Amino acid sequence: MHGLMMDYPLTMDRILEHAYRLYPHKRITTKLPDGSMHQYTYTHLYERVKRLANVLGKLGVKPGDRVGTFAWNNYQHLELYYAIPCSGAVCHTLNIRLFPEQLTYIVNHAEDKVVFIDATLLPLFEGVAEQIDCVQHYVLFNADRGLETKLPNVSFYEELMADADDDYEWRATDENAAMGLCYTSGTTGDPKGVLYSHRSMYLHTMGANQANSLALTEADVVLTVVPQFHAMAWGLPYACAFAGAEMVMPGPHLKPPDLAEMIAEEKVTVPAGVPTIWTGLYHELKENPRDVSHVRALLVGGAAMPRALIEAYEKDLNINVLHAWGMTEMSPLGTVSHLQSHHHELPKHEQWDVKARQGYPVAGVEMRIVNDAGEELLWDGVTMGEVQVRGPWIAKAYYKVDSSSEHFTPDGWFRTGDVATMSEDGYMHITDRTKDLVKSGGEWISSVALENSLMAHQSVMEAAVIAIPDERWGERPMAVVVLASDANPVTDEELLEYLAPKFPKFWLPNRLAFIEEIPKTSVGKFDKKVLRHRYAEGKLG
Ligand code: ADP
């Protein structure tokens, strides 16, 4: 017997309608390329999204077509986040930091019909356009008509908007229709497309806004430093609208002083970004203190937030850090690391240990850890296994790729490729990616644990640990270290002595090399693929 409840499609236009009805005056602020601030409200967003939906129709975009965006975080990009899916098409966010070959591959693979380009990034796109054959129109924003470009079939955003009608009936009626496409940045292999549906993104939005999750409310002001071209900006553009939270978008201004200024001036309550961004902000706020007392949660994810930095933020700046974990394949939110009531009695240093874990699953996401034989492991805080997940906002296949057992289990779980322990109370602690683990003499060594410990040393700015081949043990750990510019010099012996009491003897790195900078991926994570390459070529230490 079926229930007798409404068949109400969970589509993106519902989210926008809600914000328009309830929070018409809440502000959306963008720092423009010239450094000035642009501000409007959800009412303006709503009206412009309708115009933009008409523009898409005039450009020949049909339901199901892929429309690319190549842009910083700004209000035009936000308009595209709504107009594309609300007109039935698929919003394909292109990562501006990809290598040209990857960018070409992705646009052609997705068969984008129209691409919207932030003119400040035009040269990057011009460099690849000749290898792209599917795009019928390019639309430029943050640009005036006089702008010269090598791209064919170019129109200008504001001109199209000025000519468009602002009356539009939303076209997304099937909640299972695709609404967004995002390729993984390829930290571990070729980029693969994750195709979100309206339903999955709607449910993700509700999941993100649960009280035990990000808990956004209309009192929040969210600064999205996490790029809109990466994992749908963690779903924040939708979560903010549903909650009525105000939004601040930094455009191309990602330097620590710019971010510190935006947080202070716009009274941001939730800044969101990856750890490397927050390392820079910490030093900026220490050197040039500002009033940031309104920050209720510094949201961090995408890579492990070093415990030392969580402690430093709280001790020195009185800023509460909220650590979260996710993946492009998970829309992306999987876990958050709020303290629970039973942690409140703990001494501070133990609370920081909890916050340094990636957290407990957001309700709606199921998790398990398994061993190499696929057997489920205990949640005892010690046993390490591969993390597998399932739920309504988790991918079941990649776009135009045959489902492979490498990524999906026969019983319907997604293999994350992360290795973690789960504590009895459900907190995941990532110890590695399966591809980054050091396997020494049959035992697993966590590169992440070594890195975090090294980065807690006052002379160390960044540290990455990679596996290097070893005749006797198979693999051994090697640490690659960047010293802080203002720090006292330290030798490799001193760093090894510093690590020694913290780890079993066989975990200690065999080699240590000092370098100027750890290479980063397109989304700011340590690129260990490059480090392993350099080692193999004899160019590392
Ligand atoms: P990729 O890095 O392959 O481009 P994503 O950007 O989707 O893919 O990143 C997902 C991965 O990032 C996760 O599988 C995990 O390894 C890592 N990650 C994300 N958040 C965290 C976190 N808080 N701590 C540690 N690792 C994280």
mmCIF file of C-alpha atoms in Angstrom, residues 28-365:
data_model
loop_
_atom_site.group_PDB
_atom_site.id
_atom_site.type_symbol
_atom_site.label_atom_id
_atom_site.label_comp_id
_atom_site.label_asym_id
_atom_site.label_seq_id
_atom_site.Cartn_x
_atom_site.Cartn_y
_atom_site.Cartn_z
ATOM 1 C CA ILE A 28 24.416 38.759 -1.546
ATOM 2 C CA THR A 29 27.783 40.481 -1.778
ATOM 3 C CA THR A 30 30.585 40.028 -4.309
ATOM 4 C CA LYS A 31 34.046 41.533 -4.417
ATOM 5 C CA LEU A 32 34.442 42.506 -8.048
ATOM 6 C CA PRO A 33 37.676 42.161 -10.021
ATOM 7 C CA ASP A 34 38.443 45.897 -9.574
ATOM 8 C CA GLY A 35 38.188 45.521 -5.797
ATOM 9 C CA SER A 36 34.857 47.316 -5.389
ATOM 10 C CA MET A 37 31.910 45.583 -3.728
ATOM 11 C CA HIS A 38 28.731 44.573 -5.551
ATOM 12 C CA GLN A 39 25.702 43.977 -3.408
ATOM 13 C CA TYR A 40 22.125 42.943 -4.096
ATOM 14 C CA THR A 41 19.415 40.844 -2.467
ATOM 15 C CA TYR A 42 17.678 37.521 -2.992
ATOM 16 C CA THR A 43 14.947 39.513 -4.762
ATOM 17 C CA HIS A 44 17.445 40.706 -7.348
ATOM 18 C CA LEU A 45 18.899 37.231 -7.641
ATOM 19 C CA TYR A 46 15.440 35.805 -8.255
ATOM 20 C CA GLU A 47 14.581 38.359 -10.929
ATOM 21 C CA ARG A 48 17.884 37.984 -12.711
ATOM 22 C CA VAL A 49 17.705 34.179 -12.642
ATOM 23 C CA LYS A 50 14.406 34.415 -14.516
ATOM 24 C CA ARG A 51 15.977 36.699 -17.110
ATOM 25 C CA LEU A 52 18.948 34.392 -17.409
ATOM 26 C CA ALA A 53 16.687 31.379 -17.898
ATOM 27 C CA ASN A 54 15.173 33.223 -20.875
ATOM 28 C CA VAL A 55 18.667 34.008 -22.166
ATOM 29 C CA LEU A 56 19.492 30.304 -22.094
ATOM 30 C CA GLY A 57 16.361 29.548 -24.083
ATOM 31 C CA LYS A 58 17.333 32.141 -26.694
ATOM 32 C CA LEU A 59 20.770 30.570 -26.986
ATOM 33 C CA GLY A 60 19.081 27.293 -27.867
ATOM 34 C CA VAL A 61 19.722 25.492 -24.579
ATOM 35 C CA LYS A 62 17.281 22.603 -24.194
ATOM 36 C CA PRO A 63 16.477 20.476 -21.145
ATOM 37 C CA GLY A 64 19.342 18.095 -20.478
ATOM 38 C CA ASP A 65 21.930 20.191 -22.343
ATOM 39 C CA ARG A 66 25.164 20.825 -20.522
ATOM 40 C CA VAL A 67 26.096 24.450 -19.940
ATOM 41 C CA GLY A 68 29.625 25.177 -18.740
ATOM 42 C CA THR A 69 30.719 27.859 -16.289
ATOM 43 C CA PHE A 70 34.311 29.053 -16.051
ATOM 44 C CA ALA A 71 34.365 31.581 -13.270
ATOM 45 C CA TRP A 72 35.388 32.751 -9.819
ATOM 46 C CA ASN A 73 32.828 32.937 -7.049
ATOM 47 C CA ASN A 74 30.576 35.872 -7.881
ATOM 48 C CA TYR A 75 26.942 36.828 -8.285
ATOM 49 C CA GLN A 76 26.850 36.005 -11.987
ATOM 50 C CA HIS A 77 28.125 32.503 -11.236
ATOM 51 C CA LEU A 78 25.441 32.200 -8.555
ATOM 52 C CA GLU A 79 22.790 33.222 -11.088
ATOM 53 C CA LEU A 80 24.036 30.436 -13.363
ATOM 54 C CA TYR A 81 23.879 27.964 -10.457
ATOM 55 C CA TYR A 82 20.119 28.557 -10.417
ATOM 56 C CA ALA A 83 19.149 29.532 -13.964
ATOM 57 C CA ILE A 84 20.769 26.524 -15.632
ATOM 58 C CA PRO A 85 19.062 23.809 -13.546
ATOM 59 C CA CYS A 86 15.816 25.754 -13.143
ATOM 60 C CA SER A 87 15.498 25.838 -16.926
ATOM 61 C CA GLY A 88 16.043 22.083 -17.090
ATOM 62 C CA ALA A 89 19.673 22.134 -18.228
ATOM 63 C CA VAL A 90 22.789 20.859 -16.448
ATOM 64 C CA CYS A 91 25.215 23.260 -14.789
ATOM 65 C CA HIS A 92 28.721 22.025 -15.541
ATOM 66 C CA THR A 93 31.230 23.888 -13.400
ATOM 67 C CA LEU A 94 34.668 23.949 -14.998
ATOM 68 C CA ASN A 95 37.690 24.035 -12.768
ATOM 69 C CA ILE A 96 39.748 27.072 -13.799
ATOM 70 C CA ARG A 97 42.948 25.547 -12.433
ATOM 71 C CA LEU A 98 42.980 22.415 -14.553
ATOM 72 C CA PHE A 99 45.779 21.749 -16.979
ATOM 73 C CA PRO A 100 44.753 22.701 -20.538
ATOM 74 C CA GLU A 101 44.554 19.033 -21.627
ATOM 75 C CA GLN A 102 42.214 18.207 -18.731
ATOM 76 C CA LEU A 103 40.018 21.223 -19.403
ATOM 77 C CA THR A 104 39.694 20.336 -23.091
ATOM 78 C CA TYR A 105 38.956 16.741 -22.211
ATOM 79 C CA ILE A 106 36.221 17.707 -19.756
ATOM 80 C CA VAL A 107 34.404 20.207 -21.999
ATOM 81 C CA ASN A 108 34.427 17.749 -24.902
ATOM 82 C CA HIS A 109 33.481 14.813 -22.708
ATOM 83 C CA ALA A 110 30.520 16.710 -21.248
ATOM 84 C CA GLU A 111 29.643 18.117 -24.689
ATOM 85 C CA ASP A 112 28.955 21.561 -23.284
ATOM 86 C CA LYS A 113 26.738 23.543 -25.645
ATOM 87 C CA VAL A 114 27.263 26.983 -24.146
ATOM 88 C CA VAL A 115 30.058 28.151 -21.849
ATOM 89 C CA PHE A 116 29.805 31.231 -19.620
ATOM 90 C CA ILE A 117 33.205 32.765 -18.980
ATOM 91 C CA ASP A 118 34.355 35.256 -16.381
ATOM 92 C CA ALA A 119 36.320 37.649 -18.609
ATOM 93 C CA THR A 120 39.101 37.897 -16.031
ATOM 94 C CA LEU A 121 39.836 34.273 -16.964
ATOM 95 C CA LEU A 122 39.478 34.665 -20.701
ATOM 96 C CA PRO A 123 43.115 34.001 -21.704
ATOM 97 C CA LEU A 124 43.023 30.664 -19.870
ATOM 98 C CA PHE A 125 40.049 29.545 -21.910
ATOM 99 C CA GLU A 126 41.252 31.016 -25.195
ATOM 100 C CA GLY A 127 44.273 28.775 -24.858
ATOM 101 C CA VAL A 128 42.147 25.641 -25.212
ATOM 102 C CA ALA A 129 39.200 26.761 -27.353
ATOM 103 C CA GLU A 130 40.668 25.470 -30.615
ATOM 104 C CA GLN A 131 40.592 21.923 -29.301
ATOM 105 C CA ILE A 132 36.909 22.214 -28.394
ATOM 106 C CA ASP A 133 34.268 21.435 -30.977
ATOM 107 C CA CYS A 134 30.967 21.116 -29.100
ATOM 108 C CA VAL A 135 30.466 24.680 -27.840
ATOM 109 C CA GLN A 136 28.052 26.744 -29.932
ATOM 110 C CA HIS A 137 28.111 29.980 -27.898
ATOM 111 C CA TYR A 138 30.416 31.669 -25.464
ATOM 112 C CA VAL A 139 29.025 34.286 -23.109
ATOM 113 C CA LEU A 140 31.365 36.666 -21.314
ATOM 114 C CA PHE A 141 30.680 38.463 -18.081
ATOM 115 C CA ASN A 142 32.680 41.068 -16.180
ATOM 116 C CA ALA A 143 33.440 42.397 -19.671
ATOM 117 C CA ASP A 144 32.508 45.292 -21.939
ATOM 118 C CA ARG A 145 31.563 44.909 -25.534
ATOM 119 C CA GLY A 146 34.893 46.290 -26.809
ATOM 120 C CA LEU A 147 36.794 43.330 -25.368
ATOM 121 C CA GLU A 148 38.783 41.535 -28.042
ATOM 122 C CA THR A 149 38.805 37.777 -27.995
ATOM 123 C CA LYS A 150 39.848 34.862 -30.161
ATOM 124 C CA LEU A 151 36.737 32.915 -29.154
ATOM 125 C CA PRO A 152 34.060 32.423 -31.821
ATOM 126 C CA ASN A 153 30.336 33.206 -31.326
ATOM 127 C CA VAL A 154 30.764 35.475 -28.361
ATOM 128 C CA SER A 155 27.972 37.398 -26.607
ATOM 129 C CA PHE A 156 28.051 39.629 -23.564
ATOM 130 C CA TYR A 157 26.137 38.665 -20.460
ATOM 131 C CA GLU A 158 24.689 42.010 -19.469
ATOM 132 C CA GLU A 159 23.564 42.759 -23.018
ATOM 133 C CA LEU A 160 21.724 39.455 -23.214
ATOM 134 C CA MET A 161 20.216 40.071 -19.794
ATOM 135 C CA ALA A 162 19.061 43.563 -20.727
ATOM 136 C CA ASP A 163 17.210 42.195 -23.742
ATOM 137 C CA ALA A 164 15.617 39.271 -21.903
ATOM 138 C CA ASP A 165 12.138 39.033 -20.430
ATOM 139 C CA ASP A 166 11.984 38.709 -16.647
ATOM 140 C CA ASP A 167 8.933 36.481 -16.714
ATOM 141 C CA TYR A 168 9.705 32.780 -16.789
ATOM 142 C CA GLU A 169 8.037 29.555 -15.790
ATOM 143 C CA TRP A 170 10.494 27.097 -14.249
ATOM 144 C CA ARG A 171 11.103 24.071 -16.444
ATOM 145 C CA ALA A 172 12.504 21.593 -13.942
ATOM 146 C CA THR A 173 9.653 19.284 -13.044
ATOM 147 C CA ASP A 174 11.337 15.903 -12.788
ATOM 148 C CA GLU A 175 13.271 15.639 -9.551
ATOM 149 C CA ASN A 176 15.382 12.845 -10.994
ATOM 150 C CA ALA A 177 16.577 14.973 -13.926
ATOM 151 C CA ALA A 178 20.252 15.942 -13.923
ATOM 152 C CA MET A 179 20.976 19.459 -12.594
ATOM 153 C CA GLY A 180 24.742 19.666 -12.168
ATOM 154 C CA LEU A 181 27.916 18.082 -13.439
ATOM 155 C CA CYS A 182 31.228 18.265 -11.694
ATOM 156 C CA TYR A 183 34.417 16.414 -12.539
ATOM 157 C CA THR A 184 36.676 15.241 -9.734
ATOM 158 C CA SER A 185 39.887 17.176 -9.813
ATOM 159 C CA GLY A 186 41.847 14.033 -10.477
ATOM 160 C CA THR A 187 44.025 13.909 -7.359
ATOM 161 C CA THR A 188 44.010 10.186 -8.023
ATOM 162 C CA GLY A 189 43.716 9.603 -11.758
ATOM 163 C CA ASP A 190 41.727 11.051 -14.654
ATOM 164 C CA PRO A 191 38.855 13.454 -13.989
ATOM 165 C CA LYS A 192 35.527 11.657 -13.734
ATOM 166 C CA GLY A 193 32.126 13.324 -14.061
ATOM 167 C CA VAL A 194 29.644 13.243 -11.207
ATOM 168 C CA LEU A 195 26.122 14.015 -12.379
ATOM 169 C CA TYR A 196 23.858 15.396 -9.645
ATOM 170 C CA SER A 197 20.069 15.262 -9.853
ATOM 171 C CA HIS A 198 17.666 17.882 -8.515
ATOM 172 C CA ARG A 199 16.539 15.389 -5.921
ATOM 173 C CA SER A 200 20.047 14.534 -4.733
ATOM 174 C CA MET A 201 21.023 18.198 -4.458
ATOM 175 C CA TYR A 202 17.785 19.135 -2.706
ATOM 176 C CA LEU A 203 18.268 16.379 -0.135
ATOM 177 C CA HIS A 204 21.920 17.350 0.242
ATOM 178 C CA THR A 205 20.795 20.909 0.959
ATOM 179 C CA MET A 206 18.506 19.685 3.713
ATOM 180 C CA GLY A 207 21.255 17.421 5.022
ATOM 181 C CA ALA A 208 23.732 20.303 5.117
ATOM 182 C CA ASN A 209 21.302 22.499 7.021
ATOM 183 C CA GLN A 210 20.437 20.028 9.767
ATOM 184 C CA ALA A 211 21.235 21.222 13.271
ATOM 185 C CA ASN A 212 23.780 18.421 13.709
ATOM 186 C CA SER A 213 25.349 19.384 10.408
ATOM 187 C CA LEU A 214 26.280 22.908 9.186
ATOM 188 C CA ALA A 215 23.144 24.306 10.834
ATOM 189 C CA LEU A 216 22.947 27.431 8.688
ATOM 190 C CA THR A 217 20.227 29.898 9.671
ATOM 191 C CA GLU A 218 19.022 33.283 8.487
ATOM 192 C CA ALA A 219 21.374 34.862 11.036
ATOM 193 C CA ASP A 220 24.425 33.542 9.172
ATOM 194 C CA VAL A 221 26.676 35.331 6.722
ATOM 195 C CA VAL A 222 28.612 32.749 4.735
ATOM 196 C CA LEU A 223 31.866 33.532 2.929
ATOM 197 C CA THR A 224 32.391 30.931 0.220
ATOM 198 C CA VAL A 225 36.113 30.754 -0.339
ATOM 199 C CA VAL A 226 35.638 27.177 -1.521
ATOM 200 C CA PRO A 227 35.373 27.716 -5.268
ATOM 201 C CA GLN A 228 32.111 27.318 -7.113
ATOM 202 C CA PHE A 229 34.099 25.258 -9.620
ATOM 203 C CA HIS A 230 34.899 22.695 -6.944
ATOM 204 C CA ALA A 231 32.306 20.225 -5.629
ATOM 205 C CA MET A 232 29.434 22.725 -6.109
ATOM 206 C CA ALA A 233 31.038 25.033 -3.527
ATOM 207 C CA TRP A 234 30.093 22.348 -1.003
ATOM 208 C CA GLY A 235 26.433 22.981 -1.869
ATOM 209 C CA LEU A 236 26.550 26.284 0.008
ATOM 210 C CA PRO A 237 24.863 28.359 -2.716
ATOM 211 C CA TYR A 238 21.748 26.220 -2.235
ATOM 212 C CA ALA A 239 22.088 25.731 1.522
ATOM 213 C CA CYS A 240 22.356 29.509 2.075
ATOM 214 C CA ALA A 241 19.205 30.219 0.086
ATOM 215 C CA PHE A 242 17.228 27.562 1.915
ATOM 216 C CA ALA A 243 18.367 28.914 5.266
ATOM 217 C CA GLY A 244 18.059 32.569 4.277
ATOM 218 C CA ALA A 245 21.726 33.097 5.083
ATOM 219 C CA GLU A 246 23.516 36.029 3.483
ATOM 220 C CA MET A 247 26.342 35.231 1.093
ATOM 221 C CA VAL A 248 29.717 36.851 0.489
ATOM 222 C CA MET A 249 31.737 35.837 -2.555
ATOM 223 C CA PRO A 250 35.371 36.871 -2.925
ATOM 224 C CA GLY A 251 35.679 36.885 -6.725
ATOM 225 C CA PRO A 252 39.373 36.540 -7.574
ATOM 226 C CA HIS A 253 40.498 38.077 -4.239
ATOM 227 C CA LEU A 254 41.772 35.117 -2.269
ATOM 228 C CA LYS A 255 44.840 36.584 -0.553
ATOM 229 C CA PRO A 256 44.781 36.436 3.238
ATOM 230 C CA PRO A 257 44.474 40.238 3.748
ATOM 231 C CA ASP A 258 41.496 40.356 1.342
ATOM 232 C CA LEU A 259 39.769 37.497 3.122
ATOM 233 C CA ALA A 260 40.459 38.969 6.555
ATOM 234 C CA GLU A 261 39.001 42.273 5.430
ATOM 235 C CA MET A 262 35.868 40.663 3.969
ATOM 236 C CA ILE A 263 35.298 38.617 7.124
ATOM 237 C CA ALA A 264 35.627 41.710 9.317
ATOM 238 C CA GLU A 265 33.705 44.179 7.120
ATOM 239 C CA GLU A 266 30.844 41.902 6.136
ATOM 240 C CA LYS A 267 30.557 40.396 9.626
ATOM 241 C CA VAL A 268 30.916 36.875 8.282
ATOM 242 C CA THR A 269 29.776 34.105 10.641
ATOM 243 C CA VAL A 270 30.808 31.055 8.568
ATOM 244 C CA PRO A 271 33.859 31.338 6.307
ATOM 245 C CA ALA A 272 34.267 28.148 4.252
ATOM 246 C CA GLY A 273 37.470 26.920 2.614
ATOM 247 C CA VAL A 274 40.317 24.410 2.451
ATOM 248 C CA PRO A 275 43.070 24.210 5.100
ATOM 249 C CA THR A 276 45.773 25.890 2.990
ATOM 250 C CA ILE A 277 43.589 29.027 2.821
ATOM 251 C CA TRP A 278 43.108 29.023 6.588
ATOM 252 C CA THR A 279 46.842 28.643 7.228
ATOM 253 C CA GLY A 280 47.357 31.929 5.393
ATOM 254 C CA LEU A 281 44.457 33.629 7.163
ATOM 255 C CA TYR A 282 45.764 32.605 10.570
ATOM 256 C CA HIS A 283 49.108 34.314 10.000
ATOM 257 C CA GLU A 284 47.368 37.388 8.593
ATOM 258 C CA LEU A 285 45.066 37.724 11.609
ATOM 259 C CA LYS A 286 47.985 37.250 13.988
ATOM 260 C CA GLU A 287 49.974 40.004 12.312
ATOM 261 C CA ASN A 288 47.081 42.368 11.633
ATOM 262 C CA PRO A 289 44.383 41.653 14.201
ATOM 263 C CA ARG A 290 40.791 42.541 13.279
ATOM 264 C CA ASP A 291 37.460 42.081 14.946
ATOM 265 C CA VAL A 292 36.328 38.639 13.806
ATOM 266 C CA SER A 293 34.327 37.838 16.930
ATOM 267 C CA HIS A 294 31.191 37.191 14.838
ATOM 268 C CA VAL A 295 32.722 34.040 13.265
ATOM 269 C CA ARG A 296 30.804 31.129 14.819
ATOM 270 C CA ALA A 297 32.402 28.371 12.738
ATOM 271 C CA LEU A 298 35.412 28.398 10.471
ATOM 272 C CA LEU A 299 34.283 25.656 8.106
ATOM 273 C CA VAL A 300 37.108 23.591 6.692
ATOM 274 C CA GLY A 301 37.229 20.538 4.469
ATOM 275 C CA GLY A 302 38.704 19.171 1.270
ATOM 276 C CA ALA A 303 41.839 18.039 3.102
ATOM 277 C CA ALA A 304 42.675 17.311 6.714
ATOM 278 C CA MET A 305 42.807 20.371 8.946
ATOM 279 C CA PRO A 306 45.986 19.977 11.015
ATOM 280 C CA ARG A 307 45.192 19.675 14.727
ATOM 281 C CA ALA A 308 47.850 22.301 15.492
ATOM 282 C CA LEU A 309 45.974 24.823 13.369
ATOM 283 C CA ILE A 310 42.649 24.029 15.056
ATOM 284 C CA GLU A 311 44.323 24.639 18.399
ATOM 285 C CA ALA A 312 46.031 27.820 17.203
ATOM 286 C CA TYR A 313 42.769 29.265 15.865
ATOM 287 C CA GLU A 314 40.973 28.593 19.104
ATOM 288 C CA LYS A 315 43.740 29.594 21.508
ATOM 289 C CA ASP A 316 45.121 32.626 19.706
ATOM 290 C CA LEU A 317 42.099 33.953 17.837
ATOM 291 C CA ASN A 318 39.160 32.507 19.757
ATOM 292 C CA ILE A 319 37.763 31.059 16.521
ATOM 293 C CA ASN A 320 35.836 27.793 16.592
ATOM 294 C CA VAL A 321 36.847 25.440 13.780
ATOM 295 C CA LEU A 322 34.289 23.116 12.184
ATOM 296 C CA HIS A 323 36.007 20.316 10.335
ATOM 297 C CA ALA A 324 34.054 18.485 7.640
ATOM 298 C CA TRP A 325 34.755 15.775 5.097
ATOM 299 C CA GLY A 326 33.273 15.096 1.740
ATOM 300 C CA MET A 327 33.877 14.250 -1.874
ATOM 301 C CA THR A 328 32.673 15.455 -5.245
ATOM 302 C CA GLU A 329 30.918 12.071 -5.485
ATOM 303 C CA MET A 330 29.034 12.885 -2.271
ATOM 304 C CA SER A 331 27.620 16.277 -3.346
ATOM 305 C CA PRO A 332 29.959 16.676 -1.292
ATOM 306 C CA LEU A 333 29.073 16.595 2.415
ATOM 307 C CA GLY A 334 29.702 13.359 4.351
ATOM 308 C CA THR A 335 30.758 14.095 7.925
ATOM 309 C CA VAL A 336 31.078 17.049 10.304
ATOM 310 C CA SER A 337 33.066 17.275 13.491
ATOM 311 C CA HIS A 338 30.967 19.213 15.981
ATOM 312 C CA LEU A 339 31.665 18.345 19.570
ATOM 313 C CA GLN A 340 28.795 16.383 21.075
ATOM 314 C CA SER A 341 27.447 16.899 24.579
ATOM 315 C CA HIS A 342 29.591 14.107 26.022
ATOM 316 C CA HIS A 343 32.730 15.984 24.879
ATOM 317 C CA HIS A 344 31.997 19.207 26.719
ATOM 318 C CA GLU A 345 33.522 18.034 29.978
ATOM 319 C CA LEU A 346 36.786 17.076 28.285
ATOM 320 C CA PRO A 347 39.891 19.224 28.685
ATOM 321 C CA LYS A 348 40.569 21.492 25.726
ATOM 322 C CA HIS A 349 43.397 19.424 24.285
ATOM 323 C CA GLU A 350 41.122 16.387 24.063
ATOM 324 C CA GLN A 351 38.403 18.473 22.440
ATOM 325 C CA TRP A 352 40.909 19.536 19.801
ATOM 326 C CA ASP A 353 41.706 15.867 19.186
ATOM 327 C CA VAL A 354 38.017 15.288 18.477
ATOM 328 C CA LYS A 355 37.789 18.302 16.162
ATOM 329 C CA ALA A 356 40.825 17.153 14.225
ATOM 330 C CA ARG A 357 38.891 14.039 13.242
ATOM 331 C CA GLN A 358 36.697 14.406 10.198
ATOM 332 C CA GLY A 359 33.552 13.869 12.243
ATOM 333 C CA TYR A 360 30.372 11.830 12.367
ATOM 334 C CA PRO A 361 28.169 11.087 9.355
ATOM 335 C CA VAL A 362 25.538 13.647 8.481
ATOM 336 C CA ALA A 363 22.137 11.972 8.886
ATOM 337 C CA GLY A 364 21.301 10.590 5.461
ATOM 338 C CA VAL A 365 24.803 9.267 4.832
#
